[in-house]
Amino acid sequence: MKLNLGRYLYADYKSFKPYLVKDFNNRCGYCDSYDKFFGGLKNFQIDHFKPHSIFTFASLKHEYGNLVYSCQSCNRAKSNKWEDTDGFIDPCDEEYGNFILRDNNGKIKHNDTVQGEYIYSNLNLFLRRHELLWSIERLEEQREIINKLLDEEVYSDDSIETKLLKQFRQVQNEIIKYSNSLYIEIST
């Protein structure tokens, strides 16, 4: 749910970006990818949900309610496509989650309706990268949990379990080192 900025306008819609980042929790409004995987704020874009290139929507170019924080992939895929019937649903609309969802393995799916299929295929939500990025996030969350446990005094002994957890922490630290290198590479 976006901020209620009403019809407040900036001369340049890009001035809304800091508010969009916060409202979208640093995630693409369409595919839910974390902006960190694409170089952060610098590389994420602002999509005009109703394309301002279509005459009917030209007046919405600078309206906050028409803007979506978006990864480059979704923004390019959506571009200025628009269908009045069975087309895109604003990702801020509660209905969006009824059409586009994730399974337990992080794979994005649609609800087998014409509109769900339209959104899914036009945004390329079938790409495996969405599932892989979701999995990386889960691994990072698990790493944080393990690190907190290891930092507690409960695991200050030298049991086999503690040694294994400490070894796992080292492996995770190597993974995060390479992940961070990837994020830096992506953002330059």
Coordinates of C-alpha atoms in Angstrom, one line a residue:
M1 CA 0.0 0.0 0.0
K2 CA 1.5 3.3 -1.1
L3 CA 1.5 6.5 0.8
N4 CA -1.6 8.6 0.4
L5 CA 0.0 11.6 -1.3
G6 CA -3.3 12.3 -3.1
R7 CA -2.8 14.4 -6.1
Y8 CA 0.4 15.9 -4.9
L9 CA 2.7 16.4 -7.9
Y10 CA 6.4 17.0 -8.4
A11 CA 7.6 18.7 -11.6
D12 CA 9.5 15.5 -12.3
Y13 CA 8.0 12.1 -11.3
K14 CA 11.5 10.8 -10.5
S15 CA 11.4 13.0 -7.3
F16 CA 9.0 10.4 -5.9
K17 CA 11.6 7.6 -6.0
P18 CA 12.6 7.8 -2.3
Y19 CA 9.0 7.5 -1.3
L20 CA 8.4 4.6 -3.7
V21 CA 11.4 2.8 -2.4
K22 CA 10.0 3.0 1.1
D23 CA 6.4 2.1 0.1
F24 CA 7.5 -0.9 -1.9
N25 CA 10.0 -2.0 0.8
N26 CA 12.9 -1.9 -1.7
R27 CA 11.1 -4.5 -3.9
C28 CA 9.8 -4.6 -7.4
G29 CA 6.1 -4.0 -7.3
Y30 CA 5.5 -6.7 -10.0
C31 CA 7.9 -9.6 -9.2
D32 CA 8.8 -8.8 -5.6
S33 CA 12.6 -8.9 -6.3
Y34 CA 14.7 -7.1 -3.7
D35 CA 16.5 -4.1 -5.3
K36 CA 19.8 -5.2 -3.7
F37 CA 20.0 -7.9 -6.4
F38 CA 20.0 -5.3 -9.1
G39 CA 22.3 -2.7 -7.8
G40 CA 19.8 -1.1 -5.4
L41 CA 18.0 2.2 -5.8
K42 CA 20.4 3.3 -8.5
N43 CA 19.3 0.6 -11.0
F44 CA 15.7 0.2 -10.1
Q45 CA 13.2 2.2 -12.1
I46 CA 9.9 3.9 -11.9
D47 CA 7.1 2.4 -14.0
H48 CA 4.0 4.3 -14.9
F49 CA 1.3 1.7 -14.3
K50 CA -1.0 3.3 -16.8
P51 CA 1.5 4.3 -19.5
H52 CA 1.7 8.1 -19.9
S53 CA 2.6 7.5 -23.6
I54 CA -1.0 6.5 -24.1
F55 CA -2.9 9.8 -24.6
T56 CA -5.7 8.8 -22.2
F57 CA -3.2 8.5 -19.4
A58 CA -0.9 11.4 -20.3
S59 CA -2.1 13.4 -17.3
L60 CA -1.0 10.7 -14.9
K61 CA 2.7 11.0 -15.7
H62 CA 3.5 12.8 -12.4
E63 CA 0.8 11.2 -10.2
Y64 CA 2.2 9.2 -7.3
G65 CA -0.7 6.7 -7.4
N66 CA 0.3 5.7 -10.9
L67 CA 3.9 5.0 -10.1
V68 CA 5.4 1.6 -9.4
Y69 CA 8.9 0.9 -8.1
S70 CA 10.1 -1.7 -10.6
C71 CA 13.1 -3.7 -11.5
Q72 CA 14.5 -3.1 -15.0
S73 CA 13.3 -6.4 -16.3
C74 CA 9.6 -5.9 -15.3
N75 CA 9.6 -2.2 -16.4
R76 CA 11.0 -3.1 -19.8
A77 CA 8.8 -6.1 -20.2
K78 CA 5.7 -4.1 -19.3
S79 CA 6.8 -1.0 -21.3
N80 CA 3.7 0.8 -22.6
K81 CA 1.5 -2.3 -23.0
W82 CA -2.0 -1.8 -21.9
E83 CA -5.2 -3.8 -22.2
D84 CA -8.5 -2.3 -20.9
T85 CA -9.9 -5.7 -20.2
D86 CA -8.1 -8.6 -18.7
G87 CA -4.8 -6.7 -18.7
F88 CA -2.5 -5.6 -15.9
I89 CA -3.6 -5.1 -12.4
D90 CA -2.0 -2.4 -10.3
P91 CA 0.4 -4.3 -7.9
C92 CA -0.8 -2.1 -5.1
D93 CA -4.3 -3.4 -5.6
E94 CA -5.2 -6.2 -3.1
E95 CA -6.5 -8.2 -6.1
Y96 CA -2.9 -8.5 -7.5
G97 CA -2.1 -11.3 -5.1
N98 CA -5.1 -13.3 -6.3
F99 CA -3.6 -13.4 -9.8
I100 CA 0.1 -13.6 -9.2
L101 CA 1.5 -15.7 -6.3
R102 CA 4.5 -17.9 -5.3
D103 CA 4.6 -21.5 -4.4
N104 CA 6.6 -22.9 -1.5
N105 CA 9.7 -23.2 -3.6
G106 CA 9.6 -19.5 -4.6
K107 CA 8.4 -20.1 -8.2
I108 CA 6.0 -17.4 -9.4
K109 CA 2.7 -18.7 -10.7
H110 CA -0.6 -17.3 -11.9
N111 CA -4.2 -18.2 -11.1
D112 CA -5.0 -19.8 -14.5
T113 CA -7.2 -17.0 -15.6
V114 CA -6.8 -15.0 -18.8
Q115 CA -5.7 -12.0 -16.8
G116 CA -3.3 -13.9 -14.6
E117 CA -1.7 -15.4 -17.7
Y118 CA -1.5 -12.0 -19.3
I119 CA 0.4 -10.5 -16.4
Y120 CA 2.6 -13.6 -15.9
S121 CA 3.7 -13.8 -19.6
N122 CA 3.9 -10.1 -20.3
L123 CA 6.1 -9.5 -17.3
N124 CA 8.3 -12.6 -17.9
L125 CA 7.5 -13.9 -14.4
F126 CA 8.2 -17.4 -15.7
L127 CA 12.0 -16.7 -15.7
R128 CA 13.9 -18.9 -13.3
R129 CA 15.8 -15.9 -11.9
H130 CA 12.8 -15.0 -9.8
E131 CA 12.9 -18.4 -8.0
L132 CA 16.7 -18.2 -7.6
L133 CA 16.6 -14.7 -6.1
W134 CA 13.8 -15.8 -3.7
S135 CA 16.0 -18.8 -2.7
I136 CA 19.0 -16.6 -2.1
E137 CA 16.9 -14.4 0.2
R138 CA 15.8 -17.4 2.2
L139 CA 19.5 -18.5 2.6
E140 CA 20.5 -15.1 3.8
E141 CA 17.7 -15.1 6.3
Q142 CA 18.8 -18.5 7.6
R143 CA 22.4 -17.3 7.8
E144 CA 21.3 -14.4 10.0
I145 CA 19.4 -16.8 12.3
I146 CA 22.5 -19.1 12.6
N147 CA 24.8 -16.1 13.2
K148 CA 22.5 -14.9 16.0
L149 CA 22.4 -18.4 17.6
L150 CA 26.2 -18.7 17.4
D151 CA 26.7 -15.3 19.0
E152 CA 24.6 -16.3 22.0
E153 CA 26.5 -17.8 24.9
V154 CA 24.5 -21.0 24.6
Y155 CA 26.8 -22.1 21.8
S156 CA 30.1 -21.2 23.5
D157 CA 30.9 -24.9 24.1
D158 CA 33.0 -27.1 21.9
S159 CA 30.3 -29.7 21.0
I160 CA 30.2 -31.3 17.6
E161 CA 27.0 -29.3 16.9
T162 CA 28.7 -26.1 17.7
K163 CA 31.7 -26.9 15.6
L164 CA 29.5 -27.8 12.7
L165 CA 27.5 -24.6 13.1
K166 CA 30.7 -22.6 13.2
Q167 CA 32.0 -24.3 10.0
F168 CA 28.7 -23.6 8.4
R169 CA 29.0 -20.0 9.3
Q170 CA 32.4 -19.9 7.5
V171 CA 30.8 -21.4 4.4
Q172 CA 27.9 -18.9 4.6
N173 CA 30.4 -16.0 4.9
E174 CA 32.1 -17.1 1.8
I175 CA 28.8 -17.3 0.0
I176 CA 27.9 -13.8 1.1
K177 CA 31.3 -12.5 0.0
Y178 CA 30.7 -13.7 -3.5
S179 CA 27.0 -12.5 -3.4
N180 CA 28.2 -9.1 -2.4
S181 CA 30.7 -9.1 -5.3
L182 CA 27.9 -10.0 -7.6
Y183 CA 25.8 -7.1 -6.4
I184 CA 28.6 -4.7 -6.8
E185 CA 29.3 -6.1 -10.3
I186 CA 25.6 -5.7 -11.2
S187 CA 25.5 -2.1 -10.0
T188 CA 28.4 -0.9 -12.0

